[in-house]
C-alpha positions as a Python dict, from the first residue, in 0.01 Angstrom:
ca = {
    (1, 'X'): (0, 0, 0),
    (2, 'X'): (-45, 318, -95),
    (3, 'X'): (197, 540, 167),
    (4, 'X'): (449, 256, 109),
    (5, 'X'): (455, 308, -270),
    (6, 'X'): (437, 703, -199),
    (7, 'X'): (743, 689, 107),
    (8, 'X'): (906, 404, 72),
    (9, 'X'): (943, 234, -288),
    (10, 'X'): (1088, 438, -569),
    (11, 'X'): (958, 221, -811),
    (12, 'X'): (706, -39, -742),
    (13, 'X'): (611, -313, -469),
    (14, 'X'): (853, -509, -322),
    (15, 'X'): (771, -713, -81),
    (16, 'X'): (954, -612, 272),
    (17, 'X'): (884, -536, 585),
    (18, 'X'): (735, -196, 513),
    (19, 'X'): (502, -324, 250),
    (20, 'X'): (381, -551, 458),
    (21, 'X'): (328, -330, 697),
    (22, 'X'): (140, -29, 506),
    (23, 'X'): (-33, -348, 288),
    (24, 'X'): (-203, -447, 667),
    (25, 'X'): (-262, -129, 853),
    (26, 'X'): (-384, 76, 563),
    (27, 'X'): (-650, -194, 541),
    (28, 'X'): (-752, -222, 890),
    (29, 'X'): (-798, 187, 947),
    (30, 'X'): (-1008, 183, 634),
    (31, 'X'): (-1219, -173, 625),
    (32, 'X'): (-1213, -239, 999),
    (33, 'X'): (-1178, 148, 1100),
    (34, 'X'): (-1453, 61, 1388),
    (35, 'X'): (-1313, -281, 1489),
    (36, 'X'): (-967, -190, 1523),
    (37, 'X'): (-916, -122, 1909),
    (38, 'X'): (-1071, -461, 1918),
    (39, 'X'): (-864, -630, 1648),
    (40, 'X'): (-559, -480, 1825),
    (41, 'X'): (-658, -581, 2191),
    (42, 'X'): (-731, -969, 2092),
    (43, 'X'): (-431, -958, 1896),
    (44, 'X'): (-232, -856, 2211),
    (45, 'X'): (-408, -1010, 2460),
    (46, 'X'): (-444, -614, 2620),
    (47, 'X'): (-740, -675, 2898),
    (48, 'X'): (-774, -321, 2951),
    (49, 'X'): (-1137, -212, 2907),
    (50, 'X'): (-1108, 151, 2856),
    (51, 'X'): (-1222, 315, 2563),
    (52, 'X'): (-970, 459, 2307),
    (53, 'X'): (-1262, 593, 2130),
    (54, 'X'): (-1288, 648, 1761),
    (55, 'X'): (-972, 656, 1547),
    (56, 'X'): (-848, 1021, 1439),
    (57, 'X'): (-518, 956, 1226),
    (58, 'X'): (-300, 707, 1099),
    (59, 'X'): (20, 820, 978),
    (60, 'X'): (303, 572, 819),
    (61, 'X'): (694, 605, 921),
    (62, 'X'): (652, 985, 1041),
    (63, 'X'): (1005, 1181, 1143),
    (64, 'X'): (982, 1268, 1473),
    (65, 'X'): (1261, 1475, 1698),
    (66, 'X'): (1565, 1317, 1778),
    (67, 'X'): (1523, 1059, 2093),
    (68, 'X'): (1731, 943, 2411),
    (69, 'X'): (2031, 816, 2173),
    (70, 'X'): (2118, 1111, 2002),
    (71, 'X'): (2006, 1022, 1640),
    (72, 'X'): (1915, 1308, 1362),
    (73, 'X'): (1488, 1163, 1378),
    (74, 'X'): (1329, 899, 1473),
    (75, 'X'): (1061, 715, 1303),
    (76, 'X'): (819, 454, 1411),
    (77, 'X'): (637, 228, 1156),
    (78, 'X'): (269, 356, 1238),
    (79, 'X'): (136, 581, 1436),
    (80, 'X'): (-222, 570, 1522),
    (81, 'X'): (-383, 863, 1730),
    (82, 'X'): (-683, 777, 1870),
    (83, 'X'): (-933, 1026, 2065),
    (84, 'X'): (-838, 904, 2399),
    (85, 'X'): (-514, 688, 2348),
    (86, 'X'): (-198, 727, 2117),
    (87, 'X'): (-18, 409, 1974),
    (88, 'X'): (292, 323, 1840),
    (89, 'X'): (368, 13, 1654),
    (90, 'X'): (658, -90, 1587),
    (91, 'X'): (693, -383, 1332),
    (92, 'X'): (979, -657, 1182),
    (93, 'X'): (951, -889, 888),
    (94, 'X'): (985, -1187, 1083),
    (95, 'X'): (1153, -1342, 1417),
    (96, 'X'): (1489, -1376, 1294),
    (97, 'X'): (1512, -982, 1360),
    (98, 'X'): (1426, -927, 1681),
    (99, 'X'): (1310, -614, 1845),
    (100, 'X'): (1482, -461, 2115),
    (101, 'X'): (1392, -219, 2412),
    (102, 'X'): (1623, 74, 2273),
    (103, 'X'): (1395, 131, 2003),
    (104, 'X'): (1118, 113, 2154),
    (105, 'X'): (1250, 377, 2422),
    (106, 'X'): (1400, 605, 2143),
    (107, 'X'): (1038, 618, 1997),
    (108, 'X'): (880, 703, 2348),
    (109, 'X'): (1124, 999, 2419),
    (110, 'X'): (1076, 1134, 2047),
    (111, 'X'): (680, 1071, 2113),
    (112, 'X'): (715, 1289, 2429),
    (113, 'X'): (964, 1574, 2234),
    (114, 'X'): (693, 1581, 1953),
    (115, 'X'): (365, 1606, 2100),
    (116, 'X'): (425, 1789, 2381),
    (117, 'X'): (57, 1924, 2512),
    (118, 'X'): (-70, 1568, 2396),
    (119, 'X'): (-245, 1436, 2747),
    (120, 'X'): (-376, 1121, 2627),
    (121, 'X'): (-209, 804, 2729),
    (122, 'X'): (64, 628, 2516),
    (123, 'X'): (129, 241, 2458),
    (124, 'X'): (361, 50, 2177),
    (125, 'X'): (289, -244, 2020),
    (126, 'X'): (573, -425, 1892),
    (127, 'X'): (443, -710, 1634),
    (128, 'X'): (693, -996, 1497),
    (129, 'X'): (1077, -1023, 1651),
    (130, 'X'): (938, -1110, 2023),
    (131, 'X'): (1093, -1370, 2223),
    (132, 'X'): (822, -1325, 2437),
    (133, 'X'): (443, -1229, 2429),
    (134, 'X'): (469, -1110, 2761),
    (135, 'X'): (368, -701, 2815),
    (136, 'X'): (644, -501, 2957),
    (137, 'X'): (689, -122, 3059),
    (138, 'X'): (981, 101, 2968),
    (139, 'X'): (1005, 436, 3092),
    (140, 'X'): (612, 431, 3225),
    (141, 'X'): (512, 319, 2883),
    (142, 'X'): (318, -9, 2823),
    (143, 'X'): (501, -224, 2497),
    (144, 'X'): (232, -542, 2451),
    (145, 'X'): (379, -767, 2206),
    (146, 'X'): (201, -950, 1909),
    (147, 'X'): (308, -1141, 1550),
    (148, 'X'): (151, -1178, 1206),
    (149, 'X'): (-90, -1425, 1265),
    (150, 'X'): (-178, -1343, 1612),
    (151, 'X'): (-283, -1004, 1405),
    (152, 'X'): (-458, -1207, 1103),
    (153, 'X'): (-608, -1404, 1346),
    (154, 'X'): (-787, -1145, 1577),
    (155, 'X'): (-902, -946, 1221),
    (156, 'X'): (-1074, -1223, 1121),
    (157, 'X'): (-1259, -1263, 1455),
    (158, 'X'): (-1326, -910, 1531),
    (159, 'X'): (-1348, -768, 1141),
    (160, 'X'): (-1707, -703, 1253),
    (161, 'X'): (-2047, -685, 1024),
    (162, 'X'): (-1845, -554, 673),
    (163, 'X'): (-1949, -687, 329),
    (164, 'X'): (-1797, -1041, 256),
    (165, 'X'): (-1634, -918, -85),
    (166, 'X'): (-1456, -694, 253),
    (167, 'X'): (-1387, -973, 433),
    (168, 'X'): (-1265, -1178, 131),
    (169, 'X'): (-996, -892, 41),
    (170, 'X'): (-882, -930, 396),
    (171, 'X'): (-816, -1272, 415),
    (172, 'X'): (-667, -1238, 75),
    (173, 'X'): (-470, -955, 201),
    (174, 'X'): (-319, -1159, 425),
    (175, 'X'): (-251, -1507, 206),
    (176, 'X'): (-25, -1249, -24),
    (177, 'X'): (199, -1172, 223),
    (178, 'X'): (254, -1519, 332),
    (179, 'X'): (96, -1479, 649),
    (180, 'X'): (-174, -1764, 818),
    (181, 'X'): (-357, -1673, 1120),
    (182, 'X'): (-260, -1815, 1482),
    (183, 'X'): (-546, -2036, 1528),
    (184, 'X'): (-422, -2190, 1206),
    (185, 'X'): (-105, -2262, 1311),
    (186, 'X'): (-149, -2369, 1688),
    (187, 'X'): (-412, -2641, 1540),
    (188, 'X'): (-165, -2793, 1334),
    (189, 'X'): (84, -2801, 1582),
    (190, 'X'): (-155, -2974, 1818),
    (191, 'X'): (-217, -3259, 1544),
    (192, 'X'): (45, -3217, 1224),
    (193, 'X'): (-46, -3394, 936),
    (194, 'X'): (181, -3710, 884),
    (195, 'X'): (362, -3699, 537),
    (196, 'X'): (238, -3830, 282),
    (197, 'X'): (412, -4008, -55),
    (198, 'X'): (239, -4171, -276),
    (199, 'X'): (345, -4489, -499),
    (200, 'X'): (471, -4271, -809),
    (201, 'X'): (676, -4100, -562),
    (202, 'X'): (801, -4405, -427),
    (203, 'X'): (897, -4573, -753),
    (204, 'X'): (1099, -4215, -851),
    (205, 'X'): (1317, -4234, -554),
    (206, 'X'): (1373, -4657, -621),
    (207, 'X'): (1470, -4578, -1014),
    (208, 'X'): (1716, -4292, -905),
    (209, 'X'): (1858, -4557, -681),
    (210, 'X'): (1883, -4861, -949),
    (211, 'X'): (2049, -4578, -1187),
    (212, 'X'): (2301, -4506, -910),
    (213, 'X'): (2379, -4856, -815),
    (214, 'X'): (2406, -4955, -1230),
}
């Protein structure tokens, strides 16, 4: 929360897209620092076995040179440098705004403009606004594709041996910005919960009825 408060909000939390994201990612590069090449693999289903090795920097909405479509900077939501891989992540609120490849290869081009003697290997992750999960490649670049609780699910299966006041933030973390992890959510869509109303209910809706009728 911290580098949203300090770029973002001019005078407190709100809660947005960018909260959420700095609220998340802060948290995972400083609880799960040595989990998260793990928490991000499950969470996008990347079977690649290589390793990134240890995270070097995270930095939040930096303003990169201009990309392929002419605008004055670019900035992705995170970028994470790790010792052997570079990632971009790209992030919306929800699914009702979707992503879309021009971002994604406006970021790539600015990557390439910015660090240009960077060798290591580049991939995007582009969580929420998918209309697919599966990966794709623009310009040579991998973009794997993940949500919320696909994210919130894989931390809380890969958070790794932490303290469980740690593990308790994180879940916490996650309840406040409304988000439930996958597993969650795929169980109760394999066996929903009938609703329920109970007598007192029943005998509310029959009075409003009588009144309406009288």
């Amino acid at each position: 929360m911290i580098n949203f408060l300090k770029k973002k909000s001019s005078w407190g939390f709100e809660y947005c897209e960018d909260s959420m994201t700095s609220f998340v990612f802060e948290y995972l590069a400083i609880i799960a620092r040595a989990n998260l090449w793990s928490i991000i693999k499950e969470a996008c289903n990347i079977l690649d076995d290589s390793n990134p090795g240890d995270l070097m920097d995270v930095d939040f909405w930096p303003h990169w040179h201009e990309g392929k479509f002419n605008v004055r900077y670019v900035e992705p939501d995170v970028f994470m440098k790790f010792e052997h891989l570079n990632v971009i992540i790209e992030v919306k609120r929800n699914d009702r705004t979707l992503q879309y490849p021009g971002q994604w290869i406006n970021e790539i081009e600015s990557f390439r403009k910015t660090y240009v003697n960077n060798p290591e290997p580049l991939i995007v992750v582009a969580v929420n606004g998918n209309l697919s999960y599966n990966m794709e490649k623009f310009d040579g670049i991998c973009v794997y594709k993940t949500s919320w609780p696909r994210i919130c699910d894989a931390t809380l299966k890969r958070i790794g041996t932490i303290r469980n006041y740690q593990r308790e933030w994180m879940r916490a973390m996650f309840e406040i910005i409304g988000v439930k992890p996958f597993y969650a959510i795929s169980t109760w869509l394999d066996n929903p919960e009938p609703l329920m109303i109970d007598n007192d209910a029943i005998n509310s809706i029959e009075k409003i009825f009588m009144v309406k009728k009288n």
